[in-house]
Coordinates of N, CA and C in Angstrom, one line a residue:
X203 N -3.6 -15.5 6.6 CA -3.2 -14.3 5.8 C -4.2 -13.2 6.0
X204 N -5.5 -13.5 5.7 CA -6.5 -12.5 5.8 C -6.6 -11.9 7.3
X205 N -6.5 -12.8 8.3 CA -6.6 -12.4 9.7 C -5.4 -11.5 10.1
X206 N -4.2 -11.9 9.6 CA -3.0 -11.1 9.9 C -3.1 -9.7 9.2
X207 N -3.6 -9.7 8.0 CA -3.8 -8.4 7.3 C -4.8 -7.6 8.0
X208 N -5.9 -8.2 8.5 CA -6.9 -7.4 9.2 C -6.3 -6.9 10.5
X209 N -5.5 -7.7 11.2 CA -4.9 -7.3 12.5 C -4.0 -6.0 12.2
X210 N -3.2 -6.1 11.2 CA -2.3 -4.9 10.9 C -3.2 -3.7 10.6
X211 N -4.3 -3.8 9.8 CA -5.1 -2.7 9.5 C -5.7 -2.1 10.8
X212 N -6.0 -2.9 11.8 CA -6.6 -2.4 13.0 C -5.7 -1.9 14.1
X213 N -4.4 -2.0 13.8 CA -3.4 -1.6 14.8 C -2.4 -0.5 14.3
X214 N -2.8 0.3 13.4 CA -1.9 1.3 12.8 C -2.5 2.8 13.1
X215 N -3.6 2.9 13.8 CA -4.1 4.2 14.0 C -3.3 5.0 15.0
X216 N -3.2 6.3 14.7 CA -2.4 7.2 15.6 C -2.9 7.1 17.1
X217 N -4.2 7.1 17.2 CA -4.8 7.1 18.6 C -5.3 5.7 19.0
X218 N -4.8 4.7 18.3 CA -5.3 3.3 18.6 C -4.2 2.4 19.1
X219 N -4.6 1.2 19.5 CA -3.7 0.2 20.1 C -2.7 -0.4 19.0
X220 N -1.6 -0.9 19.5 CA -0.7 -1.7 18.7 C -1.0 -3.2 18.8
X221 N -1.7 -3.6 19.8 CA -2.1 -5.0 20.0 C -3.6 -5.1 20.1
X222 N -4.2 -6.2 19.8 CA -5.6 -6.5 19.9 C -5.9 -7.5 21.0
X223 N -7.0 -7.3 21.6 CA -7.6 -8.1 22.7 C -8.9 -7.6 23.1
X224 N -9.6 -8.3 23.9 CA -10.9 -7.8 24.4 C -10.8 -6.4 25.0
X225 N -11.5 -5.4 24.5 CA -11.5 -4.1 25.0 C -10.5 -3.1 24.4
X226 N -9.6 -3.7 23.6 CA -8.5 -2.8 23.0 C -9.0 -1.7 22.1
X227 N -10.2 -2.0 21.4 CA -10.8 -1.0 20.5 C -12.1 -0.4 21.1
X228 N -12.3 -0.5 22.4 CA -13.5 0.0 23.0 C -13.6 1.5 22.8
X229 N -14.8 1.9 22.3 CA -15.1 3.3 22.0 C -14.7 3.7 20.6
X230 N -14.0 2.8 19.9 CA -13.6 3.1 18.5 C -14.7 2.7 17.5
X231 N -14.7 3.3 16.3 CA -15.6 2.9 15.2 C -14.7 2.5 14.1
X232 N -15.0 1.3 13.6 CA -14.2 0.7 12.5 C -15.2 0.6 11.3
X233 N -14.7 1.0 10.1 CA -15.4 0.7 8.9 C -14.6 -0.3 8.1
X234 N -15.3 -1.4 7.8 CA -14.7 -2.5 7.0 C -15.3 -2.4 5.6
X235 N -14.5 -1.9 4.6 CA -15.0 -1.9 3.3 C -15.0 -3.3 2.7
X236 N -16.1 -3.7 2.1 CA -16.2 -5.0 1.5 C -16.2 -6.1 2.6
X237 N -17.2 -6.0 3.5 CA -17.2 -6.9 4.6 C -17.5 -8.3 4.3
X238 N -17.9 -8.6 3.1 CA -18.1 -10.0 2.7 C -16.9 -10.7 2.1
X239 N -15.8 -10.0 2.0 CA -14.5 -10.6 1.5 C -13.8 -11.2 2.7
X240 N -12.7 -11.9 2.4 CA -12.0 -12.7 3.4 C -11.3 -11.7 4.4
X241 N -10.7 -10.7 4.0 CA -10.0 -9.7 4.9 C -11.1 -8.9 5.6
X242 N -12.1 -8.4 4.9 CA -13.2 -7.7 5.5 C -13.9 -8.5 6.6
X243 N -14.1 -9.8 6.3 CA -14.7 -10.7 7.3 C -13.8 -10.7 8.6
X244 N -12.5 -10.8 8.4 CA -11.6 -10.9 9.5 C -11.6 -9.6 10.3
X245 N -11.6 -8.5 9.5 CA -11.7 -7.2 10.2 C -12.9 -7.0 11.1
X246 N -14.1 -7.5 10.6 CA -15.3 -7.4 11.4 C -15.1 -8.2 12.6
X247 N -14.7 -9.5 12.5 CA -14.6 -10.3 13.6 C -13.5 -9.9 14.7
X248 N -12.4 -9.5 14.2 CA -11.3 -9.0 15.1 C -11.7 -7.7 15.8
X249 N -12.3 -6.8 15.0 CA -12.7 -5.5 15.6 C -13.8 -5.7 16.6
X250 N -14.7 -6.6 16.3 CA -15.8 -6.8 17.3 C -15.3 -7.5 18.5
X251 N -14.3 -8.4 18.4 CA -13.7 -9.1 19.5 C -13.0 -8.1 20.4
X252 N -12.4 -7.0 19.8 CA -11.6 -6.0 20.5 C -12.5 -4.9 21.0
X253 N -13.8 -5.0 20.8 CA -14.7 -4.0 21.4 C -15.2 -2.8 20.6
X254 N -14.8 -2.8 19.3 CA -15.2 -1.7 18.5 C -16.6 -1.8 18.0
X255 N -17.2 -0.6 17.6 CA -18.4 -0.6 16.8 C -18.0 -0.8 15.4
X256 N -18.6 -1.8 14.7 CA -18.2 -2.1 13.4 C -19.3 -1.8 12.3
X257 N -18.9 -1.0 11.4 CA -19.7 -0.7 10.2 C -19.1 -1.3 9.0
X258 N -19.9 -1.9 8.1 CA -19.3 -2.4 6.9 C -20.1 -2.0 5.7
X259 N -19.4 -1.9 4.5 CA -20.1 -1.6 3.3 C -20.1 -2.8 2.4
X260 N -21.2 -3.0 1.7 CA -21.3 -4.2 0.8 C -22.0 -3.7 -0.5
X261 N -22.2 -4.6 -1.4 CA -22.8 -4.3 -2.7 C -24.1 -4.9 -3.0
X262 N -24.6 -5.7 -2.1 CA -25.9 -6.3 -2.4 C -26.4 -7.1 -1.2
X263 N -27.7 -7.6 -1.3 CA -28.3 -8.3 -0.2 C -27.6 -9.6 0.3
X264 N -27.1 -10.4 -0.6 CA -26.4 -11.6 -0.2 C -25.1 -11.3 0.6
X265 N -24.4 -10.3 0.1 CA -23.2 -9.9 0.9 C -23.5 -9.3 2.2
X266 N -24.7 -8.6 2.2 CA -25.1 -8.0 3.5 C -25.4 -9.1 4.5
X267 N -26.0 -10.1 4.0 CA -26.3 -11.2 5.0 C -25.0 -11.8 5.5
X268 N -24.0 -12.0 4.7 CA -22.7 -12.6 5.1 C -22.0 -11.6 6.1
X269 N -22.0 -10.3 5.8 CA -21.4 -9.4 6.7 C -22.1 -9.3 8.1
X270 N -23.4 -9.4 8.1 CA -24.1 -9.4 9.3 C -23.8 -10.7 10.1
X271 N -23.7 -11.8 9.4 CA -23.4 -13.1 10.0 C -22.0 -13.1 10.6
X272 N -21.1 -12.3 10.0 CA -19.7 -12.2 10.6 C -19.7 -11.4 11.9
X273 N -20.8 -10.6 12.1 CA -20.8 -9.8 13.4 C -20.8 -8.3 13.2
X274 N -20.9 -7.8 12.0 CA -21.0 -6.3 11.8 C -22.2 -5.8 12.5
X275 N -22.0 -4.7 13.3 CA -23.2 -4.0 13.9 C -24.1 -3.3 12.9
X276 N -23.5 -2.8 11.9 CA -24.2 -2.0 10.9 C -23.7 -2.4 9.5
X277 N -24.7 -2.6 8.6 CA -24.3 -3.0 7.2 C -25.0 -2.1 6.2
X278 N -24.2 -1.5 5.4 CA -24.6 -0.4 4.4 C -24.3 -0.8 3.0
X279 N -25.4 -0.8 2.2 CA -25.2 -1.0 0.7 C -24.7 0.3 0.1
X280 N -23.5 0.3 -0.4 CA -22.9 1.5 -0.9 C -23.5 1.9 -2.3
X281 N -24.3 1.0 -2.8 CA -24.9 1.3 -4.1 C -26.3 1.9 -4.0
X282 N -26.8 2.1 -2.8 CA -28.1 2.6 -2.5 C -28.0 3.9 -1.7
X283 N -28.8 4.9 -2.1 CA -28.9 6.1 -1.3 C -27.6 6.8 -1.1
X284 N -27.3 7.4 0.1 CA -26.1 8.2 0.4 C -25.4 7.5 1.4
X285 N -24.4 6.6 1.1 CA -23.7 5.8 2.1 C -22.9 6.6 3.1
X286 N -22.4 7.7 2.6 CA -21.6 8.6 3.5 C -22.5 9.2 4.6
X287 N -23.7 9.6 4.2 CA -24.7 10.1 5.2 C -25.1 9.0 6.2
X288 N -25.3 7.8 5.7 CA -25.7 6.7 6.5 C -24.6 6.4 7.6
X289 N -23.3 6.4 7.1 CA -22.2 6.2 8.1 C -22.2 7.3 9.1
X290 N -22.3 8.6 8.6 CA -22.2 9.7 9.5 C -23.4 9.7 10.6
X291 N -24.5 9.2 10.1 CA -25.6 9.1 11.1 C -25.3 8.1 12.2
X292 N -24.6 7.0 11.8 CA -24.2 6.0 12.8 C -23.0 6.5 13.7
X293 N -22.1 7.3 13.0 CA -20.9 7.7 13.7 C -20.7 9.2 13.5
X294 N -21.5 10.1 14.2 CA -21.4 11.5 14.0 C -20.1 12.1 14.1
X295 N -19.2 11.6 14.9 CA -17.9 12.1 15.1 C -16.9 11.6 14.1
X296 N -17.3 10.7 13.2 CA -16.5 10.1 12.2 C -15.9 8.7 12.6
X297 N -15.3 8.1 11.6 CA -14.8 6.7 11.8 C -13.3 6.8 12.2
X298 N -12.9 6.0 13.1 CA -11.5 6.0 13.6 C -10.6 5.2 12.6
X299 N -11.0 4.0 12.2 CA -10.2 3.2 11.3 C -11.0 2.7 10.2
X300 N -10.5 2.8 9.0 CA -11.1 2.3 7.8 C -10.1 1.2 7.2
X301 N -10.6 0.0 7.1 CA -9.9 -1.1 6.4 C -10.3 -1.1 5.0
X302 N -9.5 -0.8 4.1 CA -9.9 -0.5 2.7 C -9.4 -1.5 1.7
X303 N -10.3 -2.0 0.9 CA -10.0 -3.0 -0.2 C -10.0 -2.4 -1.6
X304 N -10.6 -1.2 -1.7 CA -10.7 -0.5 -3.1 C -10.5 1.0 -2.9
X305 N -9.3 1.4 -2.6 CA -9.0 2.8 -2.3 C -9.4 3.7 -3.4
X306 N -9.1 3.4 -4.6 CA -9.5 4.4 -5.7 C -11.0 4.6 -5.8
X307 N -11.7 3.5 -5.7 CA -13.2 3.6 -5.8 C -13.8 4.2 -4.6
X308 N -13.2 4.0 -3.4 CA -13.9 4.4 -2.2 C -13.3 5.6 -1.5
X309 N -12.3 6.2 -2.0 CA -11.6 7.3 -1.3 C -12.6 8.4 -1.0
X310 N -13.4 8.9 -1.9 CA -14.3 10.0 -1.5 C -15.2 9.6 -0.4
X311 N -15.8 8.4 -0.3 CA -16.6 8.0 0.8 C -15.7 7.9 2.1
X312 N -14.5 7.4 2.0 CA -13.7 7.3 3.2 C -13.4 8.6 3.8
X313 N -13.0 9.6 3.0 CA -12.7 10.9 3.5 C -13.9 11.7 4.0
X314 N -15.1 11.3 3.5 CA -16.3 12.0 3.9 C -16.7 11.5 5.3
X315 N -16.2 10.3 5.7 CA -16.7 9.8 7.0 C -15.5 9.6 8.0
X316 N -14.3 9.9 7.6 CA -13.1 9.7 8.5 C -13.1 10.8 9.5
X317 N -12.8 10.5 10.8 CA -12.7 11.5 11.8 C -11.3 12.1 11.7
X318 N -11.0 13.3 12.3 CA -9.7 13.9 12.4 C -8.7 13.0 13.0
X319 N -7.6 12.8 12.4 CA -6.5 11.9 12.8 C -6.9 10.5 12.6
X320 N -7.9 10.2 11.9 CA -8.2 8.8 11.6 C -7.3 8.2 10.6
X321 N -7.4 6.9 10.4 CA -6.5 6.2 9.5 C -7.3 5.4 8.4
X322 N -6.8 5.4 7.2 CA -7.2 4.6 6.1 C -6.1 3.6 5.9
X323 N -6.4 2.3 6.2 CA -5.4 1.2 6.1 C -5.8 0.4 4.9
X324 N -5.0 0.5 3.8 CA -5.5 -0.1 2.5 C -4.5 -1.2 2.2
X325 N -5.2 -2.4 1.9 CA -4.4 -3.6 1.6 C -4.7 -4.1 0.1
X326 N -5.5 -3.3 -0.6 CA -5.8 -3.7 -2.0 C -6.4 -2.4 -2.7
X327 N -6.5 -2.5 -4.0 CA -7.2 -1.5 -4.8 C -8.0 -2.2 -5.8
X328 N -9.0 -2.9 -5.4 CA -9.9 -3.6 -6.3 C -10.5 -2.7 -7.3
X329 N -10.5 -3.1 -8.5 CA -11.0 -2.3 -9.6 C -9.9 -1.4 -10.3
X330 N -8.8 -1.2 -9.6 CA -7.6 -0.5 -10.1 C -7.8 0.9 -10.4
X331 N -8.9 1.6 -9.8 CA -9.1 3.0 -10.1 C -7.9 3.8 -9.5
X332 N -7.4 4.8 -10.3 CA -6.3 5.6 -9.8 C -6.7 6.4 -8.6
X333 N -5.7 6.6 -7.7 CA -6.0 7.4 -6.5 C -5.4 8.8 -6.7
X334 N -6.3 9.8 -6.5 CA -5.9 11.2 -6.5 C -6.3 11.9 -5.2
X335 N -5.3 12.5 -4.6 CA -5.5 13.0 -3.2 C -5.7 14.6 -3.3
X336 N -6.6 15.0 -2.6 CA -6.8 16.4 -2.3 C -5.9 16.8 -1.1
X337 N -4.8 17.4 -1.3 CA -3.8 17.6 -0.3 C -4.4 18.4 0.9
X338 N -5.1 19.5 0.6 CA -5.6 20.4 1.6 C -6.7 19.6 2.5
X339 N -7.5 18.9 1.8 CA -8.5 18.1 2.6 C -7.9 17.2 3.6
X340 N -6.8 16.5 3.1 CA -6.1 15.5 4.0 C -5.3 16.2 5.0
X341 N -4.8 17.4 4.7 CA -4.1 18.2 5.7 C -5.0 18.6 6.9
X342 N -6.2 19.0 6.5 CA -7.2 19.4 7.5 C -7.6 18.3 8.4
X343 N -7.8 17.1 7.8 CA -8.2 16.0 8.6 C -7.0 15.3 9.3
X344 N -5.8 15.7 9.0 CA -4.6 15.0 9.5 C -4.7 13.5 9.2
X345 N -5.1 13.2 8.0 CA -5.4 11.8 7.6 C -4.1 11.0 7.7
X346 N -4.2 9.8 8.2 CA -3.1 8.9 8.1 C -3.4 7.8 7.0
X347 N -2.6 7.6 6.0 CA -2.8 6.5 5.1 C -1.7 5.4 5.4
X348 N -2.2 4.2 5.6 CA -1.3 3.1 5.9 C -1.5 2.1 4.8
X349 N -0.5 2.0 3.9 CA -0.5 0.9 2.9 C 0.2 -0.3 3.5
X350 N -0.4 -1.5 3.2 CA 0.2 -2.6 3.9 C 0.2 -3.9 3.0
X351 N 1.2 -4.6 3.2 CA 1.3 -6.0 2.7 C 2.2 -6.8 3.7
X352 N 1.8 -8.0 3.9 CA 2.5 -8.7 5.0 C 3.9 -9.1 4.8
X353 N 4.3 -9.2 3.5 CA 5.6 -9.7 3.2 C 6.7 -8.7 3.7
X354 N 6.4 -7.4 3.8 CA 7.4 -6.5 4.2 C 7.0 -5.7 5.5
X355 N 6.1 -6.2 6.2 CA 5.6 -5.5 7.4 C 6.6 -5.6 8.6
X356 N 7.4 -6.5 8.6 CA 8.4 -6.7 9.7 C 8.1 -7.7 10.7
X357 N 9.1 -8.3 11.3 CA 9.0 -9.4 12.2 C 8.1 -9.1 13.4
X358 N 8.3 -7.9 14.0 CA 7.6 -7.5 15.2 C 6.1 -7.5 15.0
X359 N 5.7 -6.8 13.8 CA 4.2 -6.8 13.5 C 3.7 -8.1 13.2
X360 N 4.4 -9.0 12.5 CA 3.9 -10.3 12.2 C 3.8 -11.1 13.5
X361 N 4.8 -11.0 14.4 CA 4.7 -11.8 15.7 C 3.5 -11.3 16.5
X362 N 3.3 -10.0 16.6 CA 2.2 -9.5 17.4 C 0.9 -10.0 16.8
X363 N 0.8 -9.9 15.4 CA -0.4 -10.3 14.8 C -0.7 -11.8 15.0
X364 N 0.3 -12.6 14.9 CA 0.1 -14.1 15.1 C -0.3 -14.4 16.5
X365 N 0.3 -13.7 17.5 CA -0.1 -13.9 18.9 C -1.6 -13.5 19.1
X366 N -1.9 -12.3 18.6 CA -3.3 -11.8 18.9 C -4.3 -12.6 18.1
X367 N -4.0 -13.0 16.9 CA -5.0 -13.8 16.1 C -5.2 -15.2 16.8
X368 N -4.1 -15.8 17.3 CA -4.2 -17.0 18.0 C -5.1 -16.9 19.2
X369 N -4.9 -15.8 19.9 CA -5.8 -15.5 21.1 C -7.3 -15.4 20.7
X370 N -7.5 -14.7 19.6 CA -8.9 -14.6 19.1 C -9.5 -15.9 18.7
X371 N -8.7 -16.8 18.0 CA -9.1 -18.1 17.7 C -9.4 -18.9 18.9
X372 N -8.6 -18.8 19.9 CA -8.8 -19.5 21.2 C -10.1 -19.1 21.9
X373 N -10.4 -17.8 21.7 CA -11.7 -17.3 22.3 C -12.9 -17.6 21.5
X374 N -12.7 -18.2 20.3 CA -13.8 -18.5 19.4 C -14.3 -17.3 18.6
X375 N -13.5 -16.3 18.5 CA -13.9 -15.1 17.8 C -13.7 -15.1 16.3
X376 N -13.1 -16.1 15.7 CA -12.8 -16.1 14.3 C -13.4 -17.4 13.6
X377 N -14.7 -17.7 13.8 CA -15.3 -18.8 13.1 C -15.5 -18.5 11.6
X378 N -15.5 -19.6 10.8 CA -15.7 -19.5 9.4 C -16.8 -20.4 9.0
X379 N -17.2 -20.3 7.7 CA -18.3 -21.1 7.2 C -19.5 -20.2 6.9
X380 N -20.4 -20.7 6.1 CA -21.6 -19.9 5.6 C -22.3 -19.3 6.8
X381 N -22.5 -20.0 7.9 CA -23.3 -19.5 9.0 C -22.5 -18.4 9.8
X382 N -21.2 -18.2 9.5 CA -20.5 -17.2 10.2 C -20.0 -16.1 9.2
X383 N -20.6 -16.1 8.0 CA -20.3 -15.1 7.0 C -19.2 -15.3 6.1
X384 N -18.5 -16.4 6.1 CA -17.4 -16.7 5.2 C -17.6 -18.1 4.6
X385 N -18.3 -18.2 3.5 CA -18.5 -19.5 2.9 C -17.1 -20.1 2.5
X386 N -17.0 -21.4 2.6 CA -15.8 -22.2 2.1 C -16.2 -23.0 0.9
X387 N -15.5 -22.6 -0.2 CA -15.7 -23.3 -1.5 C -14.6 -24.3 -1.7
X388 N -14.9 -25.6 -1.6 CA -13.8 -26.6 -1.6 C -13.7 -27.3 -3.0
X389 N -12.4 -27.6 -3.3 CA -12.1 -28.4 -4.5 C -11.1 -29.5 -4.1
X390 N -11.2 -30.7 -4.7 CA -10.2 -31.7 -4.5 C -8.9 -31.3 -5.3
X391 N -7.8 -31.9 -4.9 CA -6.5 -31.5 -5.5 C -6.5 -31.6 -7.1
X392 N -7.2 -32.6 -7.6 CA -7.2 -32.8 -9.1 C -8.0 -31.7 -9.8
X393 N -8.7 -30.9 -9.0 CA -9.5 -29.8 -9.6 C -8.9 -28.5 -9.3
X394 N -7.6 -28.4 -9.1 CA -7.0 -27.2 -8.7 C -7.2 -26.1 -9.8
X395 N -7.2 -26.5 -11.0 CA -7.5 -25.5 -12.1 C -8.9 -24.9 -11.9
X396 N -9.9 -25.7 -11.5 CA -11.2 -25.1 -11.3 C -11.2 -24.2 -10.1
X397 N -10.4 -24.5 -9.1 CA -10.3 -23.6 -7.9 C -9.8 -22.2 -8.4
X398 N -8.7 -22.2 -9.2 CA -8.2 -21.0 -9.7 C -9.3 -20.2 -10.5
X399 N -10.0 -20.9 -11.3 CA -11.1 -20.3 -12.1 C -12.1 -19.7 -11.2
X400 N -12.4 -20.3 -10.1 CA -13.4 -19.8 -9.1 C -12.9 -18.5 -8.5
X401 N -11.6 -18.5 -8.2 CA -11.1 -17.2 -7.6 C -11.1 -16.1 -8.6
X402 N -10.7 -16.4 -9.9 CA -10.7 -15.4 -10.9 C -12.1 -15.0 -11.2
X403 N -13.1 -15.8 -11.0 CA -14.5 -15.5 -11.3 C -15.2 -14.7 -10.1
X404 N -14.4 -14.4 -9.1 CA -15.0 -13.6 -8.0 C -15.8 -14.4 -7.0
X405 N -15.4 -15.7 -6.7 CA -16.2 -16.5 -5.8 C -16.2 -15.8 -4.4
X406 N -17.4 -15.8 -3.8 CA -17.5 -15.2 -2.5 C -17.1 -16.1 -1.4
X407 N -16.2 -15.7 -0.5 CA -15.7 -16.6 0.5 C -14.3 -17.0 0.2
X408 N -13.9 -18.1 0.8 CA -12.5 -18.6 0.6 C -12.6 -19.9 -0.2
X409 N -11.8 -19.9 -1.3 CA -11.6 -21.1 -2.1 C -10.5 -22.0 -1.5
X410 N -10.8 -23.2 -1.2 CA -9.8 -24.1 -0.6 C -9.6 -25.3 -1.5
X411 N -8.3 -25.8 -1.6 CA -8.0 -27.0 -2.3 C -7.6 -28.0 -1.2
X412 N -8.4 -29.1 -1.3 CA -8.2 -30.2 -0.3 C -7.1 -31.1 -0.8
X413 N -5.9 -31.2 0.0 CA -4.8 -32.0 -0.4 C -4.7 -33.3 0.4
X414 N -5.8 -33.6 1.1 CA -5.8 -34.9 1.9 C -5.9 -36.0 0.9
X415 N -5.3 -37.2 1.3 CA -5.3 -38.3 0.4 C -6.7 -38.9 0.4

């Protein structure tokens, strides 16, 4: 699910590809908001596999370590300094694709670094902050907003995502585990309630329930 969500976010840009593979995003700059999360992690790995320059924003040193382990070229702590200026220094012409996990909280930063005709693909609004759009600013940028959820994305997009993600897995481009930036927190089946509590408590990485006998 995270990898398919990431694939969709990376294939909706006006000037970008509809399919991913080595070289598909060559010359593009991708910003993965929350690169230590499951979808952010997949965005980093798939974008890197497809040839993009990958920037990610995180909230602290431990998450920075995980995002770097996932393969991000540049990791920025959005709680320090001027993150928009740091992104612009890395991408003077702006970012082509932003995969966004907290649109309300990050919109000002996103619009400050987005290139003309760039896309903000948002799959969540962590924190629940309301989104207010400056119409003229977005008109000037020709901003594309893509809201996405897999359940209604359509068969063609799901099929393309499944094929491309399978190819990335076959290429070894989507490894998981602590050493690859996505810790796996495991619980036995009888501790499923603890697994839910771990998710609700904001566990970093993926929480798994082992159903093996």
